[in-house]
mmCIF file of C-alpha atoms and ligand atoms in Angstrom:
data_model
loop_
_atom_site.group_PDB
_atom_site.id
_atom_site.type_symbol
_atom_site.label_atom_id
_atom_site.label_comp_id
_atom_site.label_asym_id
_atom_site.label_seq_id
_atom_site.Cartn_x
_atom_site.Cartn_y
_atom_site.Cartn_z
ATOM 1 C CA MET A 1062 -13.350 19.502 1.848
ATOM 2 C CA VAL A 1063 -11.529 16.253 1.149
ATOM 3 C CA LYS A 1064 -12.213 14.445 -2.109
ATOM 4 C CA TYR A 1065 -11.702 10.936 -0.777
ATOM 5 C CA LYS A 1066 -13.295 9.890 2.490
ATOM 6 C CA ARG A 1067 -11.624 6.508 2.840
ATOM 7 C CA ILE A 1068 -8.395 5.475 1.181
ATOM 8 C CA LEU A 1069 -6.101 2.494 1.139
ATOM 9 C CA LEU A 1070 -2.410 3.318 0.859
ATOM 10 C CA LYS A 1071 -0.036 0.666 -0.463
ATOM 11 C CA LEU A 1072 3.610 1.118 0.471
ATOM 12 C CA SER A 1073 6.309 -1.249 -0.687
ATOM 13 C CA GLY A 1074 8.566 -2.866 1.842
ATOM 14 C CA GLU A 1075 11.547 -1.972 -0.290
ATOM 15 C CA SER A 1076 10.844 1.747 0.040
ATOM 16 C CA LEU A 1077 11.153 1.421 3.824
ATOM 17 C CA MET A 1078 14.898 0.876 3.379
ATOM 18 C CA GLY A 1079 15.364 4.493 2.297
ATOM 19 C CA ASP A 1080 19.080 4.932 1.520
ATOM 20 C CA GLN A 1081 20.032 1.781 3.382
ATOM 21 C CA GLU A 1082 20.932 -1.544 1.771
ATOM 22 C CA SER A 1083 18.339 -3.416 3.794
ATOM 23 C CA GLY A 1084 16.173 -3.206 6.881
ATOM 24 C CA ILE A 1085 13.999 -0.325 8.030
ATOM 25 C CA SER A 1086 15.059 3.298 7.847
ATOM 26 C CA VAL A 1087 14.024 5.535 10.708
ATOM 27 C CA ASP A 1088 13.811 8.489 8.315
ATOM 28 C CA MET A 1089 11.366 6.642 6.077
ATOM 29 C CA LEU A 1090 9.211 5.648 9.036
ATOM 30 C CA ARG A 1091 9.064 9.275 10.097
ATOM 31 C CA HIS A 1092 8.400 10.425 6.543
ATOM 32 C CA TYR A 1093 5.467 8.054 6.066
ATOM 33 C CA SER A 1094 3.926 8.539 9.463
ATOM 34 C CA GLU A 1095 4.005 12.334 9.213
ATOM 35 C CA GLN A 1096 2.305 12.239 5.831
ATOM 36 C CA VAL A 1097 -0.343 9.866 7.093
ATOM 37 C CA LYS A 1098 -0.961 12.027 10.149
ATOM 38 C CA GLU A 1099 -1.598 15.035 7.945
ATOM 39 C CA ILE A 1100 -4.418 13.359 6.070
ATOM 40 C CA VAL A 1101 -5.873 11.743 9.191
ATOM 41 C CA ASP A 1102 -6.047 15.259 10.656
ATOM 42 C CA LEU A 1103 -8.030 16.298 7.586
ATOM 43 C CA GLY A 1104 -10.602 13.639 8.459
ATOM 44 C CA VAL A 1105 -9.617 11.006 5.903
ATOM 45 C CA GLU A 1106 -10.052 7.381 6.958
ATOM 46 C CA VAL A 1107 -6.790 5.606 6.217
ATOM 47 C CA ALA A 1108 -5.927 1.943 5.818
ATOM 48 C CA ILE A 1109 -2.401 0.858 4.915
ATOM 49 C CA VAL A 1110 -0.909 -2.247 3.361
ATOM 50 C CA ILE A 1111 2.840 -2.476 3.583
ATOM 51 C CA GLY A 1112 4.990 -4.984 1.693
ATOM 52 C CA GLY A 1113 7.881 -7.031 2.954
ATOM 53 C CA GLY A 1114 10.388 -6.846 0.115
ATOM 54 C CA ASN A 1115 13.047 -5.170 2.290
ATOM 55 C CA ILE A 1116 13.138 -8.285 4.457
ATOM 56 C CA PHE A 1117 12.045 -11.299 2.439
ATOM 57 C CA ARG A 1118 10.224 -12.171 -0.775
ATOM 58 C CA GLY A 1119 8.808 -15.597 -1.555
ATOM 59 C CA LEU A 1120 10.600 -15.597 -4.891
ATOM 60 C CA GLU A 1121 13.960 -15.468 -3.102
ATOM 61 C CA SER A 1122 13.266 -18.776 -1.402
ATOM 62 C CA ALA A 1123 14.284 -21.000 -4.340
ATOM 63 C CA ALA A 1124 17.872 -19.735 -4.224
ATOM 64 C CA MET A 1125 17.948 -20.622 -0.525
ATOM 65 C CA GLU A 1126 16.539 -24.101 -1.170
ATOM 66 C CA ILE A 1127 13.417 -23.170 0.720
ATOM 67 C CA ASP A 1128 10.079 -24.366 -0.571
ATOM 68 C CA ARG A 1129 8.082 -21.608 -2.343
ATOM 69 C CA VAL A 1130 5.048 -21.805 -0.069
ATOM 70 C CA GLN A 1131 7.227 -21.682 3.024
ATOM 71 C CA GLY A 1132 9.021 -18.700 1.501
ATOM 72 C CA ASP A 1133 5.740 -16.911 0.861
ATOM 73 C CA TYR A 1134 4.763 -17.346 4.496
ATOM 74 C CA MET A 1135 8.151 -15.925 5.458
ATOM 75 C CA GLY A 1136 7.367 -12.958 3.211
ATOM 76 C CA MET A 1137 4.020 -12.485 4.927
ATOM 77 C CA ILE A 1138 5.693 -12.477 8.338
ATOM 78 C CA ALA A 1139 8.133 -9.886 6.977
ATOM 79 C CA THR A 1140 5.197 -7.581 6.215
ATOM 80 C CA VAL A 1141 4.093 -7.873 9.842
ATOM 81 C CA ILE A 1142 7.516 -6.707 11.025
ATOM 82 C CA ASN A 1143 7.232 -3.636 8.780
ATOM 83 C CA ALA A 1144 3.642 -3.068 9.872
ATOM 84 C CA MET A 1145 4.705 -3.109 13.531
ATOM 85 C CA ALA A 1146 7.455 -0.586 12.844
ATOM 86 C CA LEU A 1147 5.040 1.702 11.042
ATOM 87 C CA GLN A 1148 2.480 1.287 13.795
ATOM 88 C CA SER A 1149 5.016 2.435 16.386
ATOM 89 C CA ALA A 1150 6.065 5.398 14.267
ATOM 90 C CA LEU A 1151 2.452 6.509 13.883
ATOM 91 C CA GLU A 1152 1.601 6.102 17.548
ATOM 92 C CA LYS A 1153 4.688 8.044 18.536
ATOM 93 C CA ILE A 1154 3.257 11.123 16.815
ATOM 94 C CA GLY A 1155 -0.190 10.640 18.289
ATOM 95 C CA VAL A 1156 -2.034 8.715 15.577
ATOM 96 C CA PHE A 1157 -4.292 5.940 16.857
ATOM 97 C CA THR A 1158 -3.742 2.680 15.021
ATOM 98 C CA ARG A 1159 -4.752 -0.942 14.853
ATOM 99 C CA LEU A 1160 -2.771 -3.743 13.282
ATOM 100 C CA SER A 1161 -4.979 -6.295 11.581
ATOM 101 C CA SER A 1162 -3.267 -9.504 10.521
ATOM 102 C CA ALA A 1163 -4.426 -12.065 7.989
ATOM 103 C CA ILE A 1164 -2.448 -14.680 9.925
ATOM 104 C CA GLU A 1165 -3.409 -14.974 13.561
ATOM 105 C CA MET A 1166 -0.828 -13.689 15.998
ATOM 106 C CA ARG A 1167 -2.928 -12.473 18.862
ATOM 107 C CA GLN A 1168 -0.117 -11.136 21.004
ATOM 108 C CA ILE A 1169 0.761 -8.469 18.480
ATOM 109 C CA ALA A 1170 -2.149 -7.978 16.092
ATOM 110 C CA GLU A 1171 -5.859 -8.479 15.928
ATOM 111 C CA PRO A 1172 -7.128 -11.107 13.522
ATOM 112 C CA TYR A 1173 -8.571 -9.639 10.345
ATOM 113 C CA ILE A 1174 -12.315 -9.123 10.749
ATOM 114 C CA ARG A 1175 -13.816 -6.868 8.120
ATOM 115 C CA ARG A 1176 -16.533 -5.307 10.258
ATOM 116 C CA ARG A 1177 -14.094 -4.574 13.025
ATOM 117 C CA VAL A 1178 -11.719 -2.848 10.632
ATOM 118 C CA ILE A 1179 -14.515 -0.675 9.282
ATOM 119 C CA ARG A 1180 -15.447 0.309 12.825
ATOM 120 C CA HIS A 1181 -11.843 1.324 13.542
ATOM 121 C CA LEU A 1182 -11.776 3.462 10.425
ATOM 122 C CA GLU A 1183 -15.044 5.147 11.358
ATOM 123 C CA LYS A 1184 -13.505 6.009 14.712
ATOM 124 C CA GLY A 1185 -10.528 7.644 12.998
ATOM 125 C CA ARG A 1186 -7.994 4.923 13.701
ATOM 126 C CA VAL A 1187 -5.464 4.058 11.037
ATOM 127 C CA VAL A 1188 -5.671 0.364 10.211
ATOM 128 C CA ILE A 1189 -2.503 -1.351 9.049
ATOM 129 C CA PHE A 1190 -2.988 -4.697 7.357
ATOM 130 C CA GLY A 1191 -0.263 -7.234 8.038
ATOM 131 C CA ALA A 1192 0.473 -10.636 6.468
ATOM 132 C CA GLY A 1193 -1.001 -9.795 3.059
ATOM 133 C CA ILE A 1194 -4.125 -11.813 2.405
ATOM 134 C CA GLY A 1195 -2.721 -14.722 4.387
ATOM 135 C CA SER A 1196 -2.287 -17.000 1.377
ATOM 136 C CA PRO A 1197 0.854 -17.936 -0.529
ATOM 137 C CA TYR A 1198 1.266 -17.101 -4.248
ATOM 138 C CA PHE A 1199 -0.129 -13.609 -3.712
ATOM 139 C CA THR A 1200 1.535 -10.257 -3.257
ATOM 140 C CA THR A 1201 0.836 -7.328 -1.020
ATOM 141 C CA ASP A 1202 -0.489 -5.506 -4.101
ATOM 142 C CA SER A 1203 -3.219 -8.139 -4.222
ATOM 143 C CA ALA A 1204 -3.809 -7.663 -0.510
ATOM 144 C CA ALA A 1205 -4.127 -3.926 -1.093
ATOM 145 C CA ALA A 1206 -6.627 -4.393 -3.917
ATOM 146 C CA LEU A 1207 -8.654 -6.962 -2.003
ATOM 147 C CA ARG A 1208 -8.820 -5.073 1.276
ATOM 148 C CA ALA A 1209 -9.515 -1.757 -0.463
ATOM 149 C CA ASN A 1210 -12.568 -3.321 -2.092
ATOM 150 C CA GLU A 1211 -13.680 -5.071 1.074
ATOM 151 C CA ILE A 1212 -13.603 -1.944 3.211
ATOM 152 C CA GLY A 1213 -15.239 0.201 0.546
ATOM 153 C CA ALA A 1214 -12.259 2.503 0.013
ATOM 154 C CA ASN A 1215 -12.872 5.288 -2.514
ATOM 155 C CA LEU A 1216 -9.326 5.090 -3.807
ATOM 156 C CA LEU A 1217 -6.288 2.857 -3.824
ATOM 157 C CA LEU A 1218 -3.058 4.794 -3.610
ATOM 158 C CA LYS A 1219 0.094 3.130 -4.788
ATOM 159 C CA GLY A 1220 3.171 4.911 -3.520
ATOM 160 C CA THR A 1221 6.241 4.483 -5.740
ATOM 161 C CA ARG A 1222 9.585 6.129 -6.500
ATOM 162 C CA VAL A 1223 8.280 7.683 -9.733
ATOM 163 C CA ASP A 1224 5.525 10.239 -10.023
ATOM 164 C CA GLY A 1225 3.079 8.164 -12.041
ATOM 165 C CA ILE A 1226 2.684 5.788 -14.963
ATOM 166 C CA TYR A 1227 4.904 6.460 -17.953
ATOM 167 C CA THR A 1228 4.886 5.258 -21.565
ATOM 168 C CA ALA A 1229 8.121 3.425 -20.682
ATOM 169 C CA ASP A 1230 10.295 3.048 -17.580
ATOM 170 C CA PRO A 1231 11.398 6.662 -16.915
ATOM 171 C CA GLU A 1232 14.471 5.462 -15.003
ATOM 172 C CA LYS A 1233 15.674 3.751 -18.216
ATOM 173 C CA ASP A 1234 14.125 5.694 -21.103
ATOM 174 C CA PRO A 1235 14.589 9.510 -20.993
ATOM 175 C CA LYS A 1236 11.925 9.985 -23.700
ATOM 176 C CA ALA A 1237 9.193 8.365 -21.618
ATOM 177 C CA THR A 1238 6.192 10.608 -20.954
ATOM 178 C CA LYS A 1239 3.729 10.499 -18.116
ATOM 179 C CA TYR A 1240 0.001 9.781 -18.300
ATOM 180 C CA GLU A 1241 -2.214 12.122 -16.287
ATOM 181 C CA THR A 1242 -5.032 9.591 -16.453
ATOM 182 C CA ILE A 1243 -5.359 6.254 -18.170
ATOM 183 C CA SER A 1244 -8.080 3.632 -18.378
ATOM 184 C CA PHE A 1245 -7.770 0.133 -16.955
ATOM 185 C CA THR A 1246 -8.061 -1.325 -20.471
ATOM 186 C CA ASP A 1247 -5.279 0.884 -21.842
ATOM 187 C CA VAL A 1248 -2.918 -0.159 -19.057
ATOM 188 C CA ILE A 1249 -3.489 -3.799 -19.995
ATOM 189 C CA GLN A 1250 -3.376 -3.245 -23.769
ATOM 190 C CA LYS A 1251 -0.174 -1.225 -23.606
ATOM 191 C CA GLY A 1252 1.392 -3.756 -21.256
ATOM 192 C CA LEU A 1253 2.187 -1.091 -18.633
ATOM 193 C CA LYS A 1254 3.186 -2.238 -15.188
ATOM 194 C CA VAL A 1255 1.116 -0.799 -12.358
ATOM 195 C CA MET A 1256 0.534 -3.788 -10.113
ATOM 196 C CA ASP A 1257 0.441 -7.497 -10.712
ATOM 197 C CA MET A 1258 -2.498 -8.640 -12.817
ATOM 198 C CA THR A 1259 -4.448 -10.265 -9.984
ATOM 199 C CA ALA A 1260 -4.447 -7.010 -8.060
ATOM 200 C CA PHE A 1261 -5.090 -4.891 -11.096
ATOM 201 C CA THR A 1262 -8.078 -6.798 -12.458
ATOM 202 C CA LEU A 1263 -9.686 -6.865 -9.025
ATOM 203 C CA CYS A 1264 -9.694 -3.069 -9.065
ATOM 204 C CA GLN A 1265 -10.880 -2.974 -12.660
ATOM 205 C CA GLU A 1266 -13.810 -5.327 -12.063
ATOM 206 C CA ASN A 1267 -14.953 -3.306 -9.078
ATOM 207 C CA ASN A 1268 -14.311 0.141 -10.556
ATOM 208 C CA LEU A 1269 -11.893 1.085 -7.813
ATOM 209 C CA PRO A 1270 -9.692 3.946 -9.031
ATOM 210 C CA ILE A 1271 -5.945 3.741 -8.457
ATOM 211 C CA ILE A 1272 -3.526 6.652 -8.211
ATOM 212 C CA VAL A 1273 0.156 5.875 -8.715
ATOM 213 C CA PHE A 1274 2.255 8.642 -7.197
ATOM 214 C CA ASP A 1275 5.683 9.601 -5.896
ATOM 215 C CA VAL A 1276 5.587 8.856 -2.207
ATOM 216 C CA ASN A 1277 8.940 10.522 -1.563
ATOM 217 C CA ASN A 1278 7.409 13.951 -2.094
ATOM 218 C CA LYS A 1279 5.963 14.765 1.277
ATOM 219 C CA GLU A 1280 3.206 17.019 -0.045
ATOM 220 C CA ASN A 1281 1.668 14.451 -2.373
ATOM 221 C CA LEU A 1282 -0.575 12.453 -0.097
ATOM 222 C CA LYS A 1283 -2.265 15.570 1.202
ATOM 223 C CA ARG A 1284 -2.575 17.070 -2.264
ATOM 224 C CA ILE A 1285 -4.214 13.908 -3.572
ATOM 225 C CA VAL A 1286 -6.882 13.689 -0.888
ATOM 226 C CA LEU A 1287 -7.635 17.383 -1.429
ATOM 227 C CA GLY A 1288 -8.347 16.597 -5.082
ATOM 228 C CA GLU A 1289 -5.233 18.044 -6.732
ATOM 229 C CA LYS A 1290 -3.845 16.321 -9.818
ATOM 230 C CA VAL A 1291 -0.875 14.270 -8.653
ATOM 231 C CA GLY A 1292 0.627 11.158 -10.242
ATOM 232 C CA THR A 1293 -1.449 9.075 -12.643
ATOM 233 C CA LEU A 1294 -5.078 8.192 -12.130
ATOM 234 C CA VAL A 1295 -6.194 4.798 -13.444
ATOM 235 C CA HIS A 1296 -9.958 4.614 -13.798
HETATM 236 N N1 UDP B 738 3.071 -12.691 0.277
HETATM 237 C C1 UDP B 738 2.208 -13.765 0.085
HETATM 238 N N2 UDP B 738 0.848 -13.536 0.138
HETATM 239 C C2 UDP B 738 0.317 -12.295 0.343
HETATM 240 C C3 UDP B 738 1.204 -11.201 0.516
HETATM 241 C C4 UDP B 738 2.579 -11.432 0.481
HETATM 242 O O1 UDP B 738 2.618 -14.864 -0.139
HETATM 243 O O2 UDP B 738 -0.909 -12.161 0.394
HETATM 244 C C5 UDP B 738 4.541 -12.930 0.337
HETATM 245 C C6 UDP B 738 5.215 -13.053 -1.021
HETATM 246 O O3 UDP B 738 6.203 -14.022 -0.922
HETATM 247 C C7 UDP B 738 5.843 -11.683 -1.216
HETATM 248 C C8 UDP B 738 6.231 -11.313 0.198
HETATM 249 O O4 UDP B 738 5.167 -11.835 0.994
HETATM 250 O O5 UDP B 738 6.956 -11.752 -2.049
HETATM 251 C C9 UDP B 738 6.432 -9.839 0.471
HETATM 252 O O6 UDP B 738 5.442 -9.046 -0.123
HETATM 253 P P1 UDP B 738 5.677 -8.160 -1.455
HETATM 254 O O7 UDP B 738 6.687 -8.813 -2.330
HETATM 255 O O8 UDP B 738 4.348 -7.894 -2.056
HETATM 256 O O9 UDP B 738 6.283 -6.842 -0.841
HETATM 257 P P2 UDP B 738 6.751 -5.475 -1.583
HETATM 258 O O10 UDP B 738 7.220 -5.825 -2.973
HETATM 259 O O11 UDP B 738 5.561 -4.580 -1.630
HETATM 260 O O12 UDP B 738 7.817 -4.947 -0.689
#
């Protein structure tokens, strides 16, 4: 019945703020966890990468006179805080989860071991990846692309505030139109922003399709896994 058996969902840290200026919004946690539960109940295997932009980004470190690498590690720790919040929200509504961290912190997360993660997914547990890929100079988009390929996900889902990829930024240009589908090469040639290049080319080289969609619409995740046309498909 479902079109995609195993998916990786990338959520930005910034989106966790909801209407707030910073931090983690309880409404957003509920919103995400309810959507995830719906597709888990349909039998989809779900892995999640969540960013840390609502708490700290490596690029902000310069202004604080903090070394870039140190700042990137701070950003990675920020993603673990978000991952823990999301884990709690999911477990509260009865979804079994595991938090898998690229940086060892055994008291709160298991260390990332690919085979173990795949086993969790097969057993219907939602796996949340914390600490990105564990290396500075990367983003959580790269972590999403890397882990999605490693675990053999059928699809990478990038949740955003807009409902797909547009010819221009739809929040700035009212004439911008949306692509239903677009090829990897066209995204690069047209200079459209989907993810950072490292993440994007990793998906391209491994033929991993990406759907960019509006994560604020609570029907979308379910509609996508059922095969409905939502957002923009990059393939
Ligand atoms: N980061 C990193 N390596 C990774 C993942 C993340 O160094 O593999 C750091 C980087 O500084 C980044 C921050 O963690 O700015 C938070 O992640 P990101 O900016 O991707 O979060 P989002 O924009 O999705 O909220």
